[in-house]
Structure formats: C-alpha cells, structure tokens
Amino acid sequence: MTEPVVLAAAGAAVVLDVAGPGLPRVVHWGADPGPLDDAGLRALVIAAGGDVPSTVGGPIQPVGSMPLVPTQWDGYAGRPGVSGEPWPYLRLALAGPVRVTDSEVVAEAVDEAAGVRVRVALQLDPHGVVHLRHTLTNVGTDAWTLATLRTVLPIPEQATEVLDFTGRWGLERVPQRRPLGNGTHARESRRGRTGHDATPLLIAGTPGFGFASGQVWGVHIGWSGGHEEYAERISGATAVLGGGELVEPGELRLAPGASYTTPTGYFAWSGDGLDGLGDRLHRMIRSRPSHPRTDRPLTLNVWEAVYFDHDLDRLTKLADLAAGVGVERFVLDDGWFPGRRDDTAGLGDWVVDEGVWPAGLHPLVDLVHGHGMQFGLWFEPEMVNPDSRLAREHPEWTLASPGRLPREHRNQHVLDVGRPEVADYLFERIDALVTEYRLDYLKWDHNRDLLEAARDGVGRVHRQTAAVYALLDRLRERHPGLEIESCASGGGRVDLGILARTDRVWTSDSNDALDRQHIQRWTGLLLPPELMGSHVGPSPAHTTGRSADLPFRTATALLGHAGIEWDISTCTDDELDHLRDWAALYKRLRRVIHSGRAVHGDVYGVVTDEAGVFVHTQLDNPAEMRPRRVRLPGLAPDRRYLVTQCWGGDAELPAGGVTLTGRALATVGIQLPWLRPQQAVVLEARAV
C-alpha cells in the first residue's frame, strides 16, 4: 500500500492519497494537521471519507477527497478537470509511480484509448501557497483538440461565503460578497487581457470572515489572456475552488506528440483572515528571483501634465522641478512618435517624431539623467492605429481573419504578435530606442480588449498572450537592468503571469485619492505595495472631477510605489514644499512599506518586527464630532514601540510621541484627532 503524503509549510498543508489507480486525490487542503505517522495518515484518509454511493442509486460522488483532475469517470458531475475532442470524457489511470519530495508531488496518468497523457505537478512553497500546473500531451496518432484543462482544489463545508471583485475603467477591484450555496459561482474573462472587471482572487471562507478573522481559501490564475476562476458546490460532492485558461473552440489543436501546459493556479489558505492570505501571497511574490530588489524610485509621469502636447521647454521645466522635489524617475508618456497629437494616429510607428523632437529625445534624456533621475518611455506595442505607416504597409499584420476586421476601439486594432515577423519588428524597434536613449524604464500599455481575436476562423488569444510573454522575455534578456510597468488603460492587466515579466502595475488610470483608497486596498490583497503604482494627481481629479486636499492625496499615494502625475509647474511654493517633504518621507519609510506585512482594521498599515507605517483615513462624513481611538495591529506583542504622527492632520499625539507595547497598540489603541471627510493621518511606529 502506498502511504498518503503530507506537504506542509508555514502552518498550511495538503494531504494527498496517492494509492491510485487514478491521479492523486486531495484529502485535505488547509491548516497543518501536525505530525502524523503512517498509521495516523491512513486513519486521516479513512476519517475524511472516500467515494460514497448516492442513496438513490446515482453515480459515485467524490466526497471525502478530490482527484487533482476530476472527471465524470471519478463520479464528479461538476465542471470537468479536462475535456476535449474527439474524446470528451477521459479515464485517467496512473502511468507510473508518483514522485514525491518534501515540497512537491508529480504524477502522470494516461487514457490509452483516447491517446492522452496528463502530468500533474503540485508544489507547496515555503510560504504555504500551492502552485498547481498540468500538462496534457497527445500520445495518439491523430490530432486532439483541447477544450479545457483546469487546476482544482477542494474546500470544506465550512466555506459558505464567497468574496471576489469586479470593476471598470477608473474603478478597478470593487468587492462583492455572497453566500456559496449549491451551484457554480464563476468569473470568466474573454477580453484577451485580464480585464478591469477581473477578480485578482476568488475567495471562499467561513461565515463572517474579515481581514483579521476567519478561515479563507483563495485562487488566482496567473494568466493574462482568457481565464476563469470559480467556486463550485455540487449536491452530494466536495466543493472546489478552481480555474484555468479559457480557450475558443479549436484554438488548442494538438498534433501527435504536442503538449499544452496550464497557467499556474495559485491556491492559498489562511486561518487569520484576509490579511493572512495576503501575507502568504506577498511573501511568495517577494521571493521570486525577478522581484525588484532596489528601492522603488519616486516617479513622475508627465501624462496628466502635458497629455499629447509635447514641448521641450515645457518638459524641461517639469524635469527641473521634479528633480527639485526629489523625483528619481521621469517618464515621458504618449505623444512622442509621428502623428501622435491625439489618439487617432501613429500607433505602430515606433520612431521619434522629428517635427516635435528635431534633435530626438536626447536633450530631454540628457537633462533627466544629468539630474540623477532615471528616464522612462511609454509604448503600446501590441496595438496599431489604422492611420499609421505600419498599418498602411502591413495591413496583414492586424489580428483578424481576411475580410472580417473587428470593430475599432479607441481608434486602434490589435497587432498579431504571434506572427514572428511582427514580434521581430516590435523587438527591433523597442531595442533600438532602449539602446539609443539608455532607457531605464518602459511603461507598456494595452488599451483595448482583444475581441474577435481570430485568424482564419480560429481563436488566437492563447497564441497572442504567449507571444507577448516571449517578447517581454526577449527584451529583458537583452536589457537585464530595464524595468517595465504593466499598464492596460490602468489596471486592466494585473495578474501573476504578466508580473513574472514586469516590475510593477499601473493600478488604475484614476488618481482620485478617494477611489484610490479602495482600489489600492483590494489590489493589495494579491500584490505587495512595491508593485502598485500609486501617484499624487491634481485636484480636481482628471477622471472624476472630485477635489481633495493635497495632504489626503499624498497620504493615499504613500503606501505603494509612489509617484506624481500632475503639472507641478502650476504648483504654488507651498505645494512644492509639501511635495518635497512628502518625497523625503516616502524615501525614509519605503523600506518598511515595501518589505512588511500589510494589515487592516481601524487603519491600513504595513508592519515589520522593528517598525510600522499606518494610515488612518476618514473617507466619508463622520456621524459624530469626536476624536477616535485607533488600534494599530500587527506589531510584535511584547515589544515596545514609539508611535509618532509623521504626516497629515492636526497633531494630537504628544510632541515626543507615545510609547506602548505592540499588544497595547493592537488592543487599546491611541487617541487621534477628529478628521473631516477625506482627511488622513500617517503614523510611524519604531521599536525602542
């Protein structure tokens, strides 16, 4: 008898029954059950239950455990783990011994009649996050068309509520919560990019779970094309969280010997609510070899300062002022290439407009570098305007079937990056500009959905997504120090697939500080602060017209990768002084903000054992005009901390601050001043 397997790390565990004859079955995913000998493991599997027959003579249902790739042969009547043509129903039997290490289980199964082999790989990383990937190979003699291959893990009966997120342009990551009953709650994106309405995590939890309480189980699919995440509870069967890539009919046609590998499904459990879930994911993301290790430079992007009106004198003044307030990275946005006086022309023609820039970008780049700042440049490589030289010379490069051009959106179409000649053109043009101008940074935009993304009647989103990944990989290999931001008309492409190749995301096109409070809080459930672009914009805000005081706007931008997106040449001396002081504060606090654990409660903060930064905000009109006592969670309970007010609001704390233990700060809290709507106070805690 093959003994069950336990993978455990950081208080989380996965228990698998690997006895066969099919793929390993997940007996438990959640809290670490603790040390178990072989007899204890067998007892655990027995106690959890196995397949049980229906009481009314129906099919066997997988109740006590769930195969890693559930099928109808296993008795599962929910969404299948795998399906395709010409064999929609597979019967997978182990094709050899299951390979087990301390952190990973790998197994292969085959359906000889269907000519299909499936390899599953489940890894539990040191932070307690499950990484799950499957590979399907056509081992038959005829073509096999894959319809779906999903990554799935079971969740227990106690998970009765679902939290996910929706949104739109300028207001991403809006939470929505509901009961999880029988049936399927699915979030699907067929936009060809992640989507402004996409959920960064689909979460199931125990009743009433919150930031600091309850058990929660979450899934994220690390893919930037069509994708799904779902929670499913079928009557009489184990509930699951799952997801995978969404493909169009016929899109993945595998020739004999060909394979397809799923995007990674990231599955995380927490017994400490949403903050515990986020902490596991942040630790995992920060452990990646590609994760940025240097201080995240304070950035100024010129978009909301000049829009398409590029003028060297004006931009020179902005660069001088930016350097004076402490900016470390200067980004020239849309408008530098031929015909680009608005968004109707020029996309695809990646050369500098000689009419606007007769000496090229060199005068501005040299000035910026001379100030000791990095220089960044905006691109939208995956798109083309019909009014462009590229579109006129190569109409066949548009992603479309002959005679069936998709509708224009934002005056542009999608380039077929999956064609090698298109990818080569984009690489050569971007590489030449990065080399000539010694670019430090690219803002890589993506301003439309990939609707009707097909050629010759076959969907091409999978090929397009893989080709964009390959293009980014190629650029990073050529220019190892180059940093890239993922922007998709704001937060429309935020996922761990694109972030494997980029260094931050533009969280939203809205710099309205009130909306940003919500957008950044919920985006931060998946991403640590250093990956979220968070800028101080003008008042009133460009996207909403809402006005807010400068201290509230700067406090909001602090807990992210901070920057400015504002024509600071219009600022008063007092406003420039405020920005200068805020820039210095950001630089002093960023190593805590960009390395600590995010916590929520009366405040939003980031903590380490040695320090904490907390932002207390009043977003709406308070019902009572009285000061609030605010608790500061997450600090080491038995250590003493000096808490000072370092930004915003009228000072309420004593001039020398308040010294209390982490336990007292979390349970009793400290008194803060009464705040009007859209006011904020920033507190700093330092161990003493």
XYZ file of C-alpha atoms in Angstrom:
688
model
C 0.000 0.000 0.000
C 1.293 3.466 -0.933
C 1.138 5.731 2.096
C -0.629 9.101 1.963
C 1.560 12.181 1.503
C 1.611 15.371 3.562
C 3.150 18.567 2.233
C 3.346 21.201 4.975
C 4.816 24.696 5.220
C 4.178 27.864 7.238
C 1.162 26.369 9.024
C -0.583 25.193 5.838
C -0.762 21.671 4.457
C -2.003 19.489 1.635
C -2.723 15.805 2.321
C -2.840 13.540 -0.750
C -3.915 9.943 -1.211
C -1.515 8.639 -3.876
C -2.567 4.975 -3.816
C -4.132 5.125 -7.299
C -5.359 3.700 -9.559
C -6.039 7.260 -10.738
C -4.299 10.560 -10.124
C -3.551 11.663 -6.540
C -6.596 12.704 -4.551
C -6.599 15.703 -2.244
C -7.860 14.627 1.184
C -7.216 17.957 2.880
C -6.090 21.474 1.989
C -5.913 23.986 4.813
C -4.414 24.074 8.294
C -1.437 21.822 9.004
C -2.814 18.807 10.961
C 0.557 18.361 12.689
C 2.932 15.377 12.792
C 1.339 12.080 11.753
C 2.929 8.654 11.438
C 1.896 6.240 8.691
C -0.928 4.813 10.775
C -2.153 8.305 11.597
C -2.102 9.289 7.952
C -4.104 6.224 6.965
C -6.568 6.993 9.746
C -6.849 10.581 8.487
C -7.697 9.411 4.981
C -10.269 6.971 6.340
C -11.742 9.614 8.652
C -12.039 12.078 5.787
C -14.088 9.521 3.848
C -13.762 8.240 0.315
C -16.130 7.813 -2.584
C -19.668 7.170 -1.397
C -22.588 5.884 -3.449
C -25.663 8.033 -3.854
C -28.561 6.967 -1.588
C -30.863 6.982 -4.602
C -28.737 4.798 -6.810
C -26.995 7.605 -8.650
C -23.297 7.743 -9.522
C -20.460 7.567 -7.046
C -19.536 11.030 -5.776
C -16.037 12.104 -4.621
C -16.980 13.353 -1.165
C -14.008 12.739 1.108
C -11.302 13.535 -1.430
C -10.973 15.082 -4.874
C -8.765 13.918 -7.770
C -6.381 16.609 -8.961
C -8.082 16.369 -12.364
C -11.709 15.426 -11.618
C -13.695 13.714 -14.381
C -17.059 12.015 -14.764
C -15.242 8.684 -14.544
C -14.454 9.707 -10.971
C -18.149 10.352 -10.405
C -17.792 14.125 -10.423
C -20.753 15.912 -12.032
C -19.319 19.438 -11.835
C -17.053 21.266 -14.226
C -14.652 18.664 -15.608
C -10.962 18.967 -14.912
C -10.205 18.084 -18.532
C -12.199 17.730 -21.756
C -11.601 17.781 -25.485
C -12.298 16.141 -28.822
C -12.668 13.517 -30.076
C -12.705 12.108 -26.529
C -14.695 14.447 -24.251
C -14.631 12.043 -21.281
C -11.239 10.776 -20.172
C -10.438 7.829 -17.896
C -7.038 8.604 -16.433
C -5.002 5.786 -14.856
C -1.579 6.223 -13.244
C 1.216 5.633 -15.742
C 3.973 5.046 -13.210
C 4.953 5.721 -9.620
C 4.063 9.056 -8.061
C 7.185 11.162 -7.456
C 7.246 12.810 -4.036
C 9.657 15.294 -2.437
C 9.316 17.405 0.697
C 7.508 20.114 -1.256
C 6.168 18.579 -4.476
C 4.093 15.722 -5.831
C 4.297 14.836 -9.534
C 2.195 12.161 -11.210
C 1.373 11.076 -14.728
C -1.770 9.366 -15.919
C -2.874 8.150 -19.303
C -6.016 7.257 -21.196
C -4.651 4.808 -23.761
C -7.843 4.661 -25.793
C -8.048 8.449 -26.080
C -4.329 8.812 -26.721
C -3.917 11.394 -23.953
C -1.345 11.656 -21.164
C -1.724 14.146 -18.289
C 1.084 15.189 -15.964
C 0.155 16.975 -12.745
C 2.611 18.885 -10.545
C 1.548 20.199 -7.148
C 4.087 22.209 -5.172
C 3.659 23.740 -1.713
C 6.116 26.623 -1.434
C 7.790 27.721 1.834
C 5.069 30.353 2.345
C 2.221 27.829 2.279
C 0.994 28.682 -1.236
C 0.080 25.809 -3.559
C 1.358 26.055 -7.143
C -0.595 23.705 -9.397
C 0.119 23.041 -13.093
C -0.965 20.330 -15.501
C 0.466 19.303 -18.859
C -1.575 17.366 -21.419
C 0.233 15.542 -24.218
C -1.310 13.957 -27.290
C 0.240 10.482 -27.363
C -2.150 9.221 -30.024
C -1.862 9.108 -33.797
C -4.479 11.740 -34.641
C -4.946 15.386 -33.680
C -6.587 16.069 -30.319
C -8.376 19.346 -29.600
C -8.259 20.528 -26.009
C -11.363 22.256 -24.684
C -10.327 22.771 -21.076
C -7.717 21.743 -18.549
C -8.361 23.164 -15.089
C -6.474 23.360 -11.805
C -8.785 22.482 -8.912
C -8.556 22.007 -5.136
C -11.314 21.036 -2.684
C -12.635 23.323 0.058
C -14.530 22.182 3.169
C -18.175 22.521 4.111
C -17.388 25.480 6.404
C -16.544 27.673 3.408
C -20.006 29.147 2.888
C -19.261 32.682 1.670
C -17.554 33.928 -1.498
C -15.689 37.198 -1.996
C -14.498 38.368 -5.372
C -14.074 41.653 -7.231
C -15.426 43.469 -10.255
C -14.917 46.987 -11.613
C -14.472 49.136 -14.668
C -12.005 51.575 -16.181
C -11.006 54.029 -13.471
C -12.595 51.986 -10.671
C -10.978 48.573 -10.508
C -11.230 45.928 -7.756
C -14.715 46.618 -6.365
C -15.577 43.897 -3.800
C -18.724 41.789 -3.997
C -19.694 39.145 -1.458
C -22.386 36.469 -1.414
C -23.289 33.070 0.061
C -21.842 29.958 -1.543
C -24.690 27.509 -1.976
C -25.106 24.643 -4.390
C -24.109 25.511 -7.918
C -21.243 27.335 -9.583
C -20.041 30.872 -8.978
C -17.752 31.601 -11.927
C -15.793 34.630 -13.013
C -14.773 34.434 -16.663
C -12.846 36.864 -18.858
C -12.909 36.648 -22.636
C -11.343 40.073 -23.091
C -7.946 38.798 -24.239
C -6.406 40.587 -21.286
C -7.031 40.226 -17.587
C -9.726 42.936 -17.546
C -10.713 45.892 -15.364
C -13.554 43.755 -14.039
C -11.363 40.730 -13.334
C -11.023 39.429 -9.803
C -7.417 39.216 -8.582
C -8.530 36.483 -6.190
C -11.662 34.395 -5.829
C -12.029 33.667 -2.115
C -14.239 31.290 -0.155
C -14.380 31.486 3.616
C -16.082 30.704 6.873
C -19.107 32.841 7.807
C -18.258 36.468 8.510
C -14.557 36.232 7.649
C -12.716 39.528 7.620
C -9.233 40.976 7.384
C -8.121 39.562 10.729
C -10.535 36.691 11.359
C -11.904 33.523 9.819
C -10.553 30.825 7.556
C -10.267 31.706 3.866
C -9.247 29.797 0.749
C -8.299 31.718 -2.396
C -7.351 31.033 -6.021
C -5.575 33.136 -8.638
C -4.844 32.025 -12.211
C -1.540 33.511 -13.388
C -2.512 34.225 -16.992
C -3.129 37.445 -18.959
C -5.422 36.060 -21.661
C -8.851 34.453 -21.388
C -9.253 32.846 -17.992
C -11.692 31.663 -15.340
C -11.809 31.303 -11.573
C -14.751 29.618 -9.901
C -16.182 28.121 -6.736
C -18.459 25.130 -7.136
C -20.538 23.061 -4.764
C -22.412 20.198 -6.391
C -25.080 18.398 -4.394
C -23.549 15.334 -2.749
C -19.963 16.195 -3.732
C -16.957 18.040 -2.335
C -16.900 21.784 -3.021
C -13.955 23.145 -5.024
C -12.071 26.253 -5.997
C -10.617 26.113 -9.475
C -9.735 27.882 -12.667
C -7.702 27.868 -15.800
C -7.311 29.318 -19.245
C -10.438 29.919 -21.343
C -9.863 28.962 -24.965
C -12.077 29.296 -28.009
C -13.298 26.205 -29.907
C -10.460 24.742 -31.957
C -7.860 27.137 -30.543
C -5.709 24.415 -28.958
C -5.453 21.680 -31.569
C -2.616 19.353 -30.570
C -0.840 17.338 -33.225
C 0.534 13.922 -32.231
C 3.338 14.491 -29.745
C 2.299 18.079 -28.969
C 1.632 19.295 -25.420
C -0.201 22.070 -23.612
C 0.635 23.312 -20.101
C -1.849 25.227 -17.997
C -1.087 28.584 -16.413
C -0.108 28.179 -12.783
C -3.032 28.087 -10.413
C -2.035 29.746 -7.133
C -4.036 28.465 -4.161
C -3.634 29.930 -0.677
C -5.299 29.231 2.678
C -5.278 31.369 5.799
C -6.585 30.814 9.307
C -6.066 34.525 10.057
C -8.473 36.100 7.612
C -7.674 38.129 4.519
C -4.528 39.697 5.968
C -3.086 36.223 6.488
C -3.983 35.276 2.908
C -2.371 38.418 1.538
C 0.734 37.888 3.637
C 1.307 34.411 2.187
C 0.926 35.734 -1.359
C 3.139 38.760 -0.738
C 5.899 36.580 0.720
C 5.649 34.252 -2.274
C 5.811 37.143 -4.757
C 8.731 38.783 -2.964
C 10.683 35.514 -3.050
C 10.733 35.416 -6.873
C 14.217 35.839 -8.387
C 12.804 38.549 -10.698
C 11.246 40.599 -7.898
C 12.696 44.141 -7.796
C 15.277 44.391 -5.012
C 16.278 48.059 -5.227
C 14.433 50.947 -3.576
C 11.369 51.744 -5.656
C 12.174 55.146 -7.185
C 9.791 58.062 -6.703
C 8.320 58.550 -10.182
C 6.910 61.477 -12.127
C 4.830 60.598 -15.187
C 4.001 63.540 -17.460
C 0.671 62.277 -18.849
C -1.682 64.414 -16.771
C 0.775 67.296 -17.013
C 1.038 67.657 -20.806
C -1.072 64.896 -22.434
C -0.153 64.893 -26.163
C 1.296 68.416 -26.105
C 4.994 67.591 -26.142
C 7.225 70.642 -25.956
C 10.873 70.538 -24.916
C 10.816 73.798 -22.969
C 7.755 72.763 -21.007
C 9.107 69.298 -20.306
C 12.483 70.732 -19.318
C 10.776 72.874 -16.691
C 8.900 69.830 -15.406
C 12.114 67.819 -15.179
C 13.893 70.599 -13.293
C 11.011 70.931 -10.830
C 10.769 67.154 -10.453
C 14.421 66.901 -9.529
C 13.945 69.750 -7.070
C 11.188 67.969 -5.136
C 13.072 64.662 -5.032
C 11.736 62.676 -8.012
C 14.001 59.772 -9.025
C 12.355 58.565 -12.255
C 10.930 60.766 -15.053
C 8.554 59.090 -17.537
C 7.611 60.565 -20.919
C 4.161 59.264 -21.795
C 2.163 59.012 -25.037
C 2.792 61.537 -27.829
C 6.472 61.269 -28.824
C 6.107 59.396 -32.164
C 4.902 60.626 -35.598
C 1.344 61.941 -35.955
C 0.563 61.485 -32.273
C -1.238 64.725 -31.470
C -4.234 62.720 -30.246
C -5.121 59.021 -30.007
C -6.226 58.635 -33.634
C -2.861 58.113 -35.340
C 0.673 56.846 -35.061
C 0.448 53.625 -33.017
C 2.892 51.146 -34.504
C 5.340 53.727 -35.853
C 7.913 53.459 -33.097
C 10.312 56.200 -34.131
C 10.717 59.641 -32.575
C 8.710 62.423 -34.265
C 11.341 64.681 -35.856
C 8.862 67.548 -36.170
C 8.313 67.687 -32.415
C 11.774 66.418 -31.442
C 14.227 67.685 -34.110
C 17.213 66.528 -32.037
C 15.444 63.361 -30.962
C 14.763 62.759 -27.298
C 18.421 63.335 -26.422
C 18.062 66.857 -24.979
C 15.389 65.719 -22.522
C 17.015 62.368 -21.742
C 20.385 64.024 -21.107
C 18.778 66.618 -18.836
C 16.918 63.951 -16.843
C 19.983 61.744 -16.479
C 22.036 64.816 -15.605
C 19.713 65.412 -12.659
C 20.439 61.875 -11.488
C 16.964 60.660 -12.438
C 16.059 57.573 -14.455
C 14.278 58.075 -17.790
C 11.220 56.084 -18.865
C 9.195 55.990 -22.074
C 5.610 54.977 -22.906
C 4.808 52.325 -25.515
C 1.729 50.421 -26.647
C 3.425 47.713 -28.716
C 0.504 45.315 -29.146
C -1.719 47.832 -30.944
C -1.831 49.748 -34.232
C -3.785 52.773 -35.482
C -5.262 52.370 -38.988
C -3.808 55.850 -39.557
C -0.176 54.802 -39.318
C 2.619 53.918 -41.665
C 2.752 50.405 -40.234
C -0.933 49.720 -40.934
C -0.646 51.041 -44.478
C 2.471 48.989 -45.257
C 1.393 45.806 -43.449
C -2.399 45.512 -43.225
C -1.929 41.753 -42.949
C -0.271 42.219 -39.546
C -3.572 43.117 -37.903
C -5.044 40.299 -35.808
C -8.084 39.468 -37.942
C -9.445 36.960 -40.402
C -9.433 38.105 -44.048
C -12.403 40.348 -44.737
C -13.540 40.302 -41.094
C -11.765 43.199 -39.405
C -13.014 43.609 -35.812
C -14.578 46.873 -34.756
C -12.158 49.644 -33.942
C -11.893 50.606 -30.321
C -10.042 53.750 -29.245
C -9.170 54.188 -32.954
C -6.969 51.118 -32.931
C -6.681 47.446 -33.783
C -4.610 44.603 -32.338
C -1.318 43.572 -33.912
C -0.841 39.837 -34.429
C 2.235 39.468 -32.213
C 2.039 35.704 -32.737
C 3.419 36.225 -36.253
C 7.219 36.008 -35.953
C 7.762 38.957 -38.294
C 5.548 41.168 -36.098
C 7.325 40.149 -32.895
C 10.700 40.738 -34.600
C 9.621 44.212 -35.768
C 8.494 45.213 -32.290
C 11.622 43.828 -30.666
C 13.922 45.621 -33.118
C 12.169 48.991 -32.716
C 11.965 48.868 -28.902
C 15.501 47.512 -28.593
C 16.833 50.321 -30.786
C 15.131 53.012 -28.682
C 16.179 51.468 -25.366
C 19.749 51.315 -26.629
C 19.912 54.783 -28.213
C 18.347 56.639 -25.294
C 19.691 54.456 -22.475
C 16.138 53.927 -21.263
C 15.763 52.732 -17.708
C 12.044 52.012 -17.806
C 9.171 51.208 -20.156
C 5.522 51.922 -19.479
C 3.916 49.135 -21.537
C 0.276 49.995 -22.216
C -2.619 47.948 -23.667
C -5.739 49.998 -24.341
C -8.356 47.679 -25.796
C -9.865 44.237 -25.385
C -8.988 41.513 -27.880
C -12.492 40.949 -29.257
C -12.890 38.668 -32.303
C -9.179 37.916 -31.953
C -9.055 35.242 -34.634
C -7.332 34.367 -37.871
C -8.782 32.007 -40.456
C -11.699 31.347 -38.135
C -9.516 30.131 -35.257
C -9.089 31.994 -31.966
C -5.647 33.453 -31.364
C -5.747 34.825 -27.818
C -3.633 31.972 -26.435
C -1.008 32.440 -29.134
C -1.087 36.229 -28.700
C -0.612 36.022 -24.933
C 2.266 33.557 -25.213
C 3.885 35.721 -27.913
C 3.685 38.870 -25.770
C 5.264 36.980 -22.870
C 8.056 35.824 -25.202
C 8.614 39.375 -26.463
C 8.915 40.707 -22.923
C 11.286 37.868 -22.006
C 13.413 38.660 -25.042
C 13.656 42.346 -24.149
C 14.533 41.599 -20.535
C 17.237 39.177 -21.643
C 18.754 41.829 -23.933
C 18.450 44.577 -21.307
C 18.701 42.966 -17.840
C 18.509 46.295 -15.976
C 15.424 47.531 -17.819
C 12.286 47.829 -15.702
C 8.817 47.502 -17.236
C 5.410 48.580 -15.967
C 2.267 46.673 -16.945
C -0.437 49.192 -17.814
C -3.682 48.333 -19.574
C -5.681 51.574 -19.633
C -4.925 51.469 -15.934
C -5.440 48.221 -14.022
C -6.697 46.078 -16.903
C -3.787 43.612 -16.886
C -2.975 42.761 -13.278
C -2.028 39.104 -12.836
C 0.955 36.983 -11.879
C 1.536 35.935 -15.488
C 2.383 39.442 -16.681
C 4.118 40.221 -13.374
C 6.581 37.397 -13.977
C 7.937 39.718 -16.698
C 7.295 43.215 -15.336
C 8.244 45.208 -12.256
C 5.019 46.913 -11.272
C 1.464 47.572 -12.454
C -0.318 50.838 -13.072
C -3.091 50.213 -10.576
C -5.690 52.495 -12.153
C -5.972 55.412 -14.565
C -7.809 57.210 -11.770
C -5.660 59.267 -9.431
C -8.731 60.342 -7.457
C -7.480 59.743 -3.916
C -10.887 58.688 -2.587
C -11.297 55.971 -5.224
C -7.647 55.042 -4.869
C -8.183 54.254 -1.191
C -10.466 51.376 -2.236
C -8.618 50.356 -5.415
C -5.264 50.027 -3.656
C -6.687 48.275 -0.587
C -8.180 45.452 -2.647
C -5.461 45.213 -5.311
C -3.096 44.896 -2.356
C -4.761 41.671 -1.322
C -2.805 39.992 -4.132
C 0.109 42.379 -4.679
C 2.566 43.840 -2.181
C 2.746 47.662 -2.113
C 6.005 47.968 -4.058
C 4.309 46.559 -7.185
C 1.397 49.012 -7.223
C 1.945 52.350 -8.954
C 0.343 54.996 -6.712
C 0.592 58.627 -7.811
C -0.392 62.037 -6.489
C -2.648 63.650 -9.076
C -4.075 67.150 -9.442
C -7.226 68.451 -7.825
C -9.830 68.185 -9.211
C -9.061 64.647 -10.400
C -8.760 64.065 -14.145
C -11.129 61.065 -14.199
C -13.839 62.043 -11.695
C -13.660 65.814 -11.266
C -13.574 65.319 -7.491
C -11.463 67.699 -5.399
C -9.322 66.672 -2.424
C -6.771 68.389 -0.251
C -3.100 67.756 -1.003
C -2.326 66.086 2.375
C -5.040 63.470 1.691
C -3.741 62.858 -1.826
C -0.139 62.431 -0.693
C -1.084 60.175 2.237
C -3.077 57.971 -0.163
C -0.133 57.618 -2.557
C 2.335 56.758 0.216
C 1.575 53.038 0.671
C 2.502 51.900 -2.801
C 5.184 52.543 -5.409
C 4.749 56.286 -5.053
C 4.861 58.945 -7.712
C 3.407 62.156 -9.104
C 1.164 62.614 -12.164
C 0.494 66.341 -12.173
C 1.672 69.507 -13.895
C 3.778 70.630 -10.969
C 4.753 73.778 -12.863
C 1.322 75.056 -11.766
C 2.027 74.355 -8.072
C 2.458 77.102 -5.523
C 5.630 77.304 -3.480
C 3.743 75.811 -0.528
C 2.572 72.868 -2.670
C 6.116 72.249 -3.926
C 7.375 72.331 -0.335
C 4.664 69.837 0.626
C 5.688 67.503 -2.231
C 9.349 67.852 -1.247
C 8.606 66.900 2.355
C 6.382 64.018 1.233
C 9.081 62.716 -1.140
C 11.568 62.697 1.733
C 9.046 60.860 3.935
C 8.437 58.234 1.241
C 12.163 57.633 0.858
C 12.577 57.268 4.611
C 9.672 54.847 5.020
C 9.738 52.844 1.788
C 11.942 50.020 3.048
C 9.328 49.262 5.698
C 6.402 49.787 3.299
C 7.991 47.576 0.642
C 9.048 44.708 2.880
C 6.490 44.432 5.673
C 3.196 42.684 6.287
C 0.025 44.527 5.232
C -2.587 44.885 7.987
C -6.105 46.305 8.042
C -8.501 47.398 10.733
C -9.005 50.915 12.078
C -6.039 51.733 9.842
C -4.300 50.446 6.745
C -0.675 49.731 7.515
C 2.494 47.800 6.825
C 4.466 46.301 9.710
C 7.745 44.568 10.461
C 9.077 43.467 13.848
C 11.069 46.694 14.023
C 8.629 49.251 12.631
C 5.218 50.043 11.242
C 3.612 52.668 9.000
C -0.131 53.243 9.427
C -2.553 55.458 7.519
C -5.799 56.388 9.266
C -8.348 57.965 6.928
C -11.792 59.489 7.234
C -13.409 58.823 3.871
C -16.982 59.989 4.474
C -18.739 62.477 6.719
C -18.446 61.168 10.321
C -21.674 60.865 12.298
C -20.084 62.186 15.483
C -17.748 65.103 16.040
C -15.470 63.358 18.484
C -11.896 62.059 18.222
C -11.386 58.364 17.607
C -9.243 55.862 19.427
C -7.451 53.896 16.752
C -5.894 50.431 17.171
C -2.639 49.615 15.370
C -2.481 45.866 14.581
C 0.335 43.568 13.589
C 3.313 44.702 15.665
C 5.205 42.246 17.887
C 3.010 41.972 21.014
C 5.761 42.117 23.648
C 7.973 44.754 22.058
C 7.696 48.446 22.883
C 7.205 50.975 20.099
C 7.454 54.734 19.894
C 4.496 55.998 17.827
C 4.706 59.438 16.230
C 2.448 61.286 13.836
C 4.542 61.927 10.734
C 2.047 63.237 8.173
C -1.351 64.866 7.778
C -3.992 66.215 10.130
C -3.610 68.336 13.236
C -1.227 66.829 15.756
C -2.991 65.068 18.636
C -0.185 62.915 19.988
C 2.324 64.433 22.424
C 5.277 66.082 20.722
C 7.565 63.233 21.726
C 5.083 60.551 20.656
C 3.596 57.667 22.642
C 5.472 54.533 23.729
C 3.407 51.346 24.158
C 3.736 47.611 23.561
C 2.519 46.085 20.332
C -0.187 44.293 22.325
C -1.451 47.564 23.835
C -1.409 49.303 20.453
C -3.449 46.469 18.911
C -5.989 46.132 21.721
C -6.315 49.568 23.353
C -5.025 51.864 20.632
C -4.251 55.573 20.749
C -6.329 58.719 20.509
C -6.210 60.591 17.199
C -7.692 63.930 16.165
C -11.177 64.279 14.742
C -10.953 64.211 10.946
C -13.141 65.801 8.321
C -14.122 63.808 5.211
C -11.121 62.963 3.025
C -8.522 63.627 5.659
C -5.697 61.293 6.643
C -3.128 60.866 9.396
C 0.069 58.854 8.917
C 1.638 57.246 11.990
C 5.089 55.748 12.296
C 5.999 53.135 14.922
C 9.619 52.315 15.777
C 10.792 49.637 18.184
C 12.583 51.038 21.224
